[in-house]
Amino acid sequence: MRIMKHPALYEISIEQVFYALSDPVRLEIVQKLCMTDEATCSALDGGRPKSSVSHHFRVLREAGLVWTRNEGASHMNALRRAELNERFPGLLDVVEAAIQGGTGRNAA
Amino acid sequence: MRIMKHPALYEISIEQVFYALSDPVRLEIVQKLCMTDEATCSALDGGRPKSSVSHHFRVLREAGLVWTRNEGASHMNALRRAELNERFPGLLDVVEAAIQGGTGRNAA
DNA sequence: GCTATTGTTCTATTGTAATCGAACTAACGA
DNA sequence: TCGTTAGTTCGATTACAATAGAACAATAGC
């Protein structure tokens, strides 16, 4: 299959990570992955066109947030949790905590 | 003077915050503010044109990251530290920790 | 009031990114 | 091998954002 670009831990920049997380579609994907460990692209597409979703997964992969492995005809995606926690401790906690908070009003 | 738009705490969205932090110029400004408490725009402009810097400060203000108050002809800018720590606990720690890490290689 | 300083707003230009249809590729099963 | 399913890549369109010069506004000092 095609070679998936997965940057090494030290290649990941915080700007790129922030950028990847600034898109609502991608943030949604990441937040779902916070709770599901592993999922196919289609399980996370939210009804959006394949090409759009594929684009967003690419951004997430290249930012170092998501690891994609091959599972037959499907692609299984997972957060690079341990690595991200090592490189940017606390970041995923912030993302996870924002799930309840939503994008606008505070849940508290 | 002109009215500065400063969103209330509950109006701040994590996407907007991430977006604001994804620009190298703005991240640099925020990281400098992490260490200086308060500073004028010109103290943080890095030699860039006034209009560009003013634009970036606007984005930071509207994202809820920075509070600007009037000090004579100058504007004093400060991180909305306490508020951000309440709304997104740990976020500023990540930003601060990334100062040494730089954007590329890991400092560890 | 005049002038310098500080920063904002306006306007235009340029570059980049989101979106999505369509064609393509890979794996699986009948 | 043919069709199906899953996802990527290509190409075009559209929208947004960074940059920066120029004009403007607000303040301080003379």
XYZ file of C-alpha atoms (C1' of nucleotides) in Angstrom:
276
model
C 0.000 0.000 0.000
C 1.000 3.648 -0.050
C 3.599 4.784 2.404
C 2.084 6.844 5.179
C 4.234 9.724 6.346
C 4.498 9.676 10.115
C 6.908 12.238 11.521
C 9.256 11.206 14.293
C 8.523 12.567 17.726
C 11.283 15.165 17.613
C 10.067 16.419 14.253
C 6.672 17.418 15.612
C 6.244 21.141 16.116
C 3.798 22.675 18.520
C 2.663 25.179 15.883
C 1.720 22.380 13.526
C -0.100 20.578 16.305
C -2.008 23.705 17.254
C -2.817 24.321 13.637
C -4.111 20.795 13.157
C -6.308 21.158 16.211
C -7.705 24.536 15.184
C -10.033 23.041 12.599
C -13.404 21.955 14.017
C -13.534 18.828 11.879
C -10.095 17.711 12.956
C -10.646 18.589 16.592
C -13.788 16.489 16.513
C -11.848 13.566 15.065
C -9.137 13.861 17.682
C -11.628 14.129 20.494
C -13.419 11.007 19.267
C -10.071 9.248 19.139
C -9.499 10.292 22.734
C -12.337 7.985 23.670
C -12.100 5.179 21.136
C -8.423 4.270 20.969
C -8.659 3.114 17.381
C -11.109 3.734 14.572
C -11.398 3.651 10.805
C -11.649 6.851 8.802
C -15.234 6.197 7.862
C -16.209 5.713 11.499
C -15.089 9.271 12.136
C -16.140 11.005 8.939
C -19.311 12.547 10.333
C -21.014 12.070 6.985
C -18.489 14.190 5.142
C -17.107 13.365 1.674
C -14.242 10.889 1.604
C -11.819 13.298 -0.022
C -12.351 15.933 2.657
C -11.937 13.468 5.475
C -8.856 11.984 3.893
C -7.375 15.459 3.689
C -7.978 16.067 7.380
C -6.452 12.751 8.360
C -3.411 13.623 6.340
C -3.021 16.898 8.236
C -3.416 15.072 11.535
C -0.858 12.457 10.539
C 1.672 14.990 9.299
C 1.229 17.033 12.446
C 2.128 13.926 14.414
C -1.190 13.577 16.192
C -2.478 10.420 14.588
C -0.937 7.126 13.631
C -2.542 5.225 10.797
C -1.949 1.554 10.251
C -3.225 -0.735 7.624
C -5.953 -3.218 8.438
C -6.973 -4.940 5.269
C -8.843 -2.532 3.083
C -9.394 -0.214 6.019
C -7.084 2.151 7.845
C -7.054 2.090 11.590
C -6.279 5.427 13.197
C -5.062 6.023 16.699
C -3.846 8.965 18.707
C -0.094 8.951 19.326
C -0.962 9.278 22.957
C 2.164 8.156 24.768
C 4.447 10.038 22.405
C 2.447 13.241 22.581
C 2.338 13.014 26.344
C 6.093 12.770 26.322
C 6.683 15.624 23.921
C 3.878 17.961 25.015
C 2.770 16.876 28.472
C -0.738 18.000 29.264
C -1.747 18.856 25.719
C -4.049 15.899 25.201
C -5.583 16.524 28.598
C -6.546 19.993 27.430
C -8.065 18.574 24.256
C -9.910 15.923 26.193
C -11.171 18.372 28.778
C -12.564 20.557 26.005
C -14.915 17.788 24.901
C -17.514 18.633 27.524
C -16.830 22.363 27.298
C -17.861 22.500 23.662
C -16.667 25.244 21.383
C -18.705 28.133 22.695
C -20.164 28.394 26.147
C -18.609 26.967 29.227
C -20.149 23.805 30.560
C -19.289 24.772 34.112
C -9.563 55.618 22.696
C -10.901 52.822 20.551
C -12.853 50.099 22.240
C -10.866 46.904 22.475
C -12.882 43.755 22.032
C -12.099 41.326 24.804
C -14.276 38.236 24.794
C -15.655 36.964 28.067
C -14.180 33.788 29.421
C -17.131 31.628 28.407
C -16.991 32.987 24.857
C -13.487 31.700 24.256
C -13.329 28.597 22.084
C -10.480 26.141 22.125
C -10.378 26.097 18.327
C -9.841 29.825 18.220
C -7.142 29.571 20.866
C -5.383 26.799 18.982
C -5.669 28.773 15.793
C -4.197 31.878 17.385
C -1.295 29.851 18.719
C -0.595 28.113 15.423
C 1.080 31.159 13.923
C 4.797 31.414 14.722
C 4.664 35.182 15.180
C 1.778 34.964 17.620
C 3.230 32.000 19.467
C 6.425 33.965 19.918
C 4.479 36.896 21.318
C 2.562 34.689 23.732
C 5.701 32.928 24.859
C 7.393 36.250 25.514
C 4.344 37.307 27.495
C 4.668 34.125 29.522
C 7.882 35.546 30.913
C 7.283 39.293 30.986
C 3.807 39.714 32.447
C 3.163 42.943 30.579
C 4.660 44.550 27.512
C 3.920 47.086 24.816
C 3.254 46.003 21.263
C 6.485 47.501 20.028
C 8.459 45.604 22.652
C 7.208 42.377 21.111
C 7.128 43.250 17.430
C 10.382 41.541 16.533
C 11.101 44.259 13.997
C 7.953 43.595 12.016
C 5.764 46.310 10.480
C 3.278 47.921 12.830
C 0.257 46.893 10.821
C 1.231 43.235 10.832
C 1.905 43.208 14.543
C -1.327 45.034 15.260
C -3.157 42.379 13.268
C -1.619 39.589 15.303
C -2.458 41.283 18.575
C -6.016 41.609 17.416
C -6.200 37.878 16.738
C -4.713 37.153 20.152
C -7.164 39.502 21.844
C -10.188 38.126 20.014
C -9.117 34.598 20.803
C -9.105 35.569 24.452
C -5.413 35.035 25.030
C -4.290 38.588 25.591
C -5.678 41.536 27.476
C -4.719 44.979 26.233
C -5.051 48.044 28.389
C -4.296 51.614 27.650
C -1.187 53.219 29.058
C -0.909 56.694 27.650
C 0.003 56.473 24.009
C 1.103 52.878 24.444
C -0.845 49.688 24.865
C 0.142 47.295 27.571
C -0.503 43.658 26.778
C -0.776 40.797 29.218
C -1.685 37.149 29.079
C -5.098 36.388 30.538
C -3.311 33.869 32.662
C -5.698 33.200 35.526
C -8.721 33.076 33.252
C -7.074 30.766 30.752
C -5.936 28.501 33.544
C -9.507 28.306 34.708
C -11.022 27.655 31.314
C -8.289 25.480 29.803
C -6.172 24.168 32.665
C -2.716 23.154 31.532
C -2.799 24.930 28.207
C -0.433 27.733 29.120
C 1.892 25.208 30.715
C 2.136 23.467 27.364
C 2.870 26.746 25.624
C 5.436 27.681 28.221
C 7.096 24.282 28.122
C 7.424 24.593 24.355
C 9.669 27.632 24.728
C 12.758 25.549 25.370
C 11.635 22.796 23.022
C 11.600 25.129 20.073
C 9.598 24.330 16.992
C 11.667 21.507 15.620
C 13.885 19.227 17.648
C 13.245 18.166 21.177
C 15.318 19.881 23.815
C 15.252 16.810 26.052
C -1.621 74.228 18.449
C 2.289 71.611 16.520
C 4.969 67.488 16.368
C 6.553 62.938 17.548
C 5.250 58.448 19.116
C 2.246 54.378 19.464
C -0.862 51.628 17.650
C -5.221 50.922 14.747
C -7.825 50.757 10.464
C -8.112 50.658 5.491
C -6.941 48.635 1.226
C -4.715 45.680 -1.865
C -1.890 41.724 -2.841
C -0.432 37.221 -2.224
C -0.421 32.764 -0.464
C -2.502 28.965 1.672
C -6.162 25.926 3.051
C -10.951 23.836 2.972
C -14.141 21.585 0.063
C -15.626 18.140 -3.008
C -16.276 15.544 -7.447
C -13.837 12.255 -10.149
C -10.318 9.107 -11.128
C -7.269 5.905 -9.047
C -5.290 2.126 -5.889
C -5.441 -1.653 -2.729
C -7.555 -5.472 -0.335
C -11.204 -8.716 0.142
C -14.788 -11.994 -1.330
C -17.835 -14.345 -4.502
C -11.667 -11.876 -12.534
C -15.210 -9.022 -11.486
C -17.432 -6.212 -8.302
C -17.326 -4.024 -3.721
C -15.527 -1.461 -0.108
C -12.058 1.873 1.939
C -9.313 5.447 1.366
C -5.934 8.325 -1.381
C -4.722 11.543 -4.999
C -5.797 14.952 -8.527
C -7.768 19.155 -10.060
C -10.593 23.142 -9.673
C -13.030 26.376 -6.943
C -13.667 29.247 -3.160
C -12.730 31.364 1.126
C -9.845 33.029 4.436
C -5.521 34.856 6.379
C -0.705 36.946 6.400
C 1.760 40.864 4.906
C 2.618 45.560 4.525
C 2.118 50.488 2.932
C -0.685 54.561 3.798
C -3.899 57.179 6.236
C -5.926 57.883 10.649
C -6.495 58.427 15.864
C -4.999 59.185 20.512
C -1.708 60.659 23.700
C 2.393 63.224 25.540
C 5.573 67.010 25.463
C 7.161 71.408 23.933
